[in-house]
Amino acid sequence: GKNDEALVEYVTALDMARGSSLESIARGSLVRIYEKLGKYAEAMEHVNWFLTGNITQPGRERYTEIRNRLLKQIGESSAKDSAKNANE
């Protein structure tokens, strides 16, 4: 679908932007698309990049909120997987 196509484009953009001022834009876009696709661990990789010194306030607060939301989603996904496996 369109989200999958967008993902390919954003990954390509990140590859081209690494080390430049555009890297944060590409990573921010990847966070959003991975979250839409339910790929929370992949989104978290980029959130952690921001939170390990690659962003200033108030962006840090925003990405901390996103991190917390992703952790909740990851926890819920893990619980669903555990319940599914228990029923098999």
PDB file of C-alpha atoms in Angstrom:
ATOM      1  CA  GLY A   1       0.000   0.000   0.000  1.00  0.00           C
ATOM      2  CA  LYS A   2       0.912   3.658   0.153  1.00  0.00           C
ATOM      3  CA  ASN A   3       2.492   3.345   3.588  1.00  0.00           C
ATOM      4  CA  ASP A   4       4.788   0.586   2.346  1.00  0.00           C
ATOM      5  CA  GLU A   5       5.776   2.722  -0.635  1.00  0.00           C
ATOM      6  CA  ALA A   6       6.408   5.679   1.648  1.00  0.00           C
ATOM      7  CA  LEU A   7       8.581   3.497   3.871  1.00  0.00           C
ATOM      8  CA  VAL A   8      10.839   2.609   0.936  1.00  0.00           C
ATOM      9  CA  GLU A   9      11.152   6.294   0.028  1.00  0.00           C
ATOM     10  CA  TYR A  10      11.951   7.357   3.600  1.00  0.00           C
ATOM     11  CA  VAL A  11      14.587   4.627   4.010  1.00  0.00           C
ATOM     12  CA  THR A  12      16.185   5.825   0.775  1.00  0.00           C
ATOM     13  CA  ALA A  13      16.021   9.416   2.008  1.00  0.00           C
ATOM     14  CA  LEU A  14      17.708   8.445   5.273  1.00  0.00           C
ATOM     15  CA  ASP A  15      20.492   6.661   3.415  1.00  0.00           C
ATOM     16  CA  MET A  16      21.134   9.813   1.393  1.00  0.00           C
ATOM     17  CA  ALA A  17      20.774  12.198   4.356  1.00  0.00           C
ATOM     18  CA  ARG A  18      23.023  10.458   6.916  1.00  0.00           C
ATOM     19  CA  GLY A  19      25.359  12.955   8.519  1.00  0.00           C
ATOM     20  CA  SER A  20      23.563  15.976   7.072  1.00  0.00           C
ATOM     21  CA  SER A  21      21.050  18.355   8.574  1.00  0.00           C
ATOM     22  CA  LEU A  22      18.299  16.427   6.756  1.00  0.00           C
ATOM     23  CA  GLU A  23      18.928  13.220   8.707  1.00  0.00           C
ATOM     24  CA  SER A  24      16.576  14.254  11.510  1.00  0.00           C
ATOM     25  CA  ILE A  25      13.783  14.954   9.018  1.00  0.00           C
ATOM     26  CA  ALA A  26      14.173  11.512   7.433  1.00  0.00           C
ATOM     27  CA  ARG A  27      14.284   9.811  10.826  1.00  0.00           C
ATOM     28  CA  GLY A  28      11.215  11.696  12.052  1.00  0.00           C
ATOM     29  CA  SER A  29       9.322  10.574   8.960  1.00  0.00           C
ATOM     30  CA  LEU A  30      10.424   6.977   9.565  1.00  0.00           C
ATOM     31  CA  VAL A  31       9.181   7.133  13.162  1.00  0.00           C
ATOM     32  CA  ARG A  32       5.719   8.139  11.936  1.00  0.00           C
ATOM     33  CA  ILE A  33       5.493   5.591   9.119  1.00  0.00           C
ATOM     34  CA  TYR A  34       6.816   2.694  11.216  1.00  0.00           C
ATOM     35  CA  GLU A  35       4.278   3.533  13.910  1.00  0.00           C
ATOM     36  CA  LYS A  36       1.453   3.604  11.336  1.00  0.00           C
ATOM     37  CA  LEU A  37       2.580   0.194  10.092  1.00  0.00           C
ATOM     38  CA  GLY A  38       2.670  -1.207  13.635  1.00  0.00           C
ATOM     39  CA  LYS A  39       6.458  -1.666  13.459  1.00  0.00           C
ATOM     40  CA  TYR A  40       7.040  -0.194  16.900  1.00  0.00           C
ATOM     41  CA  ALA A  41      10.531  -1.595  17.517  1.00  0.00           C
ATOM     42  CA  GLU A  42      11.752  -0.072  14.247  1.00  0.00           C
ATOM     43  CA  ALA A  43      10.190   3.268  15.168  1.00  0.00           C
ATOM     44  CA  MET A  44      11.863   3.059  18.571  1.00  0.00           C
ATOM     45  CA  GLU A  45      15.321   2.775  16.967  1.00  0.00           C
ATOM     46  CA  HIS A  46      14.870   6.219  15.428  1.00  0.00           C
ATOM     47  CA  VAL A  47      13.284   7.716  18.555  1.00  0.00           C
ATOM     48  CA  ASN A  48      16.305   6.541  20.536  1.00  0.00           C
ATOM     49  CA  TRP A  49      18.606   8.228  18.008  1.00  0.00           C
ATOM     50  CA  PHE A  50      16.895  11.527  18.800  1.00  0.00           C
ATOM     51  CA  LEU A  51      16.990  10.957  22.549  1.00  0.00           C
ATOM     52  CA  THR A  52      20.699  10.100  22.647  1.00  0.00           C
ATOM     53  CA  GLY A  53      21.734  13.659  21.983  1.00  0.00           C
ATOM     54  CA  ASN A  54      20.538  14.382  18.474  1.00  0.00           C
ATOM     55  CA  ILE A  55      17.781  16.800  19.433  1.00  0.00           C
ATOM     56  CA  THR A  56      17.241  19.838  21.626  1.00  0.00           C
ATOM     57  CA  GLN A  57      14.264  21.043  23.647  1.00  0.00           C
ATOM     58  CA  PRO A  58      11.299  21.076  22.986  1.00  0.00           C
ATOM     59  CA  GLY A  59      11.839  18.228  20.539  1.00  0.00           C
ATOM     60  CA  ARG A  60      13.223  16.082  23.340  1.00  0.00           C
ATOM     61  CA  GLU A  61       9.893  16.304  25.160  1.00  0.00           C
ATOM     62  CA  ARG A  62       8.027  15.346  21.983  1.00  0.00           C
ATOM     63  CA  TYR A  63      10.212  12.315  21.316  1.00  0.00           C
ATOM     64  CA  THR A  64      10.016  11.276  24.976  1.00  0.00           C
ATOM     65  CA  GLU A  65       6.221  11.246  24.603  1.00  0.00           C
ATOM     66  CA  ILE A  66       6.509   9.235  21.384  1.00  0.00           C
ATOM     67  CA  ARG A  67       8.894   6.812  23.124  1.00  0.00           C
ATOM     68  CA  ASN A  68       6.404   6.294  25.950  1.00  0.00           C
ATOM     69  CA  ARG A  69       3.588   5.700  23.460  1.00  0.00           C
ATOM     70  CA  LEU A  70       5.705   3.178  21.525  1.00  0.00           C
ATOM     71  CA  LEU A  71       6.682   1.345  24.713  1.00  0.00           C
ATOM     72  CA  LYS A  72       2.985   1.019  25.546  1.00  0.00           C
ATOM     73  CA  GLN A  73       2.254  -0.316  22.049  1.00  0.00           C
ATOM     74  CA  ILE A  74       5.156  -2.761  22.248  1.00  0.00           C
ATOM     75  CA  GLY A  75       3.867  -3.979  25.615  1.00  0.00           C
ATOM     76  CA  GLU A  76       0.354  -4.441  24.269  1.00  0.00           C
ATOM     77  CA  SER A  77       1.669  -6.279  21.203  1.00  0.00           C
ATOM     78  CA  SER A  78       3.730  -8.592  23.397  1.00  0.00           C
ATOM     79  CA  ALA A  79       0.718  -9.319  25.591  1.00  0.00           C
ATOM     80  CA  LYS A  80      -1.402 -10.153  22.530  1.00  0.00           C
ATOM     81  CA  ASP A  81       1.332 -12.441  21.182  1.00  0.00           C
ATOM     82  CA  SER A  82       1.617 -14.204  24.539  1.00  0.00           C
ATOM     83  CA  ALA A  83      -2.145 -14.726  24.732  1.00  0.00           C
ATOM     84  CA  LYS A  84      -2.211 -15.992  21.163  1.00  0.00           C
ATOM     85  CA  ASN A  85       0.608 -18.450  21.840  1.00  0.00           C
ATOM     86  CA  ALA A  86      -1.099 -19.679  25.016  1.00  0.00           C
ATOM     87  CA  ASN A  87      -4.251 -20.452  23.011  1.00  0.00           C
ATOM     88  CA  GLU A  88      -2.397 -22.455  20.355  1.00  0.00           C
TER      89      GLU A  88
END
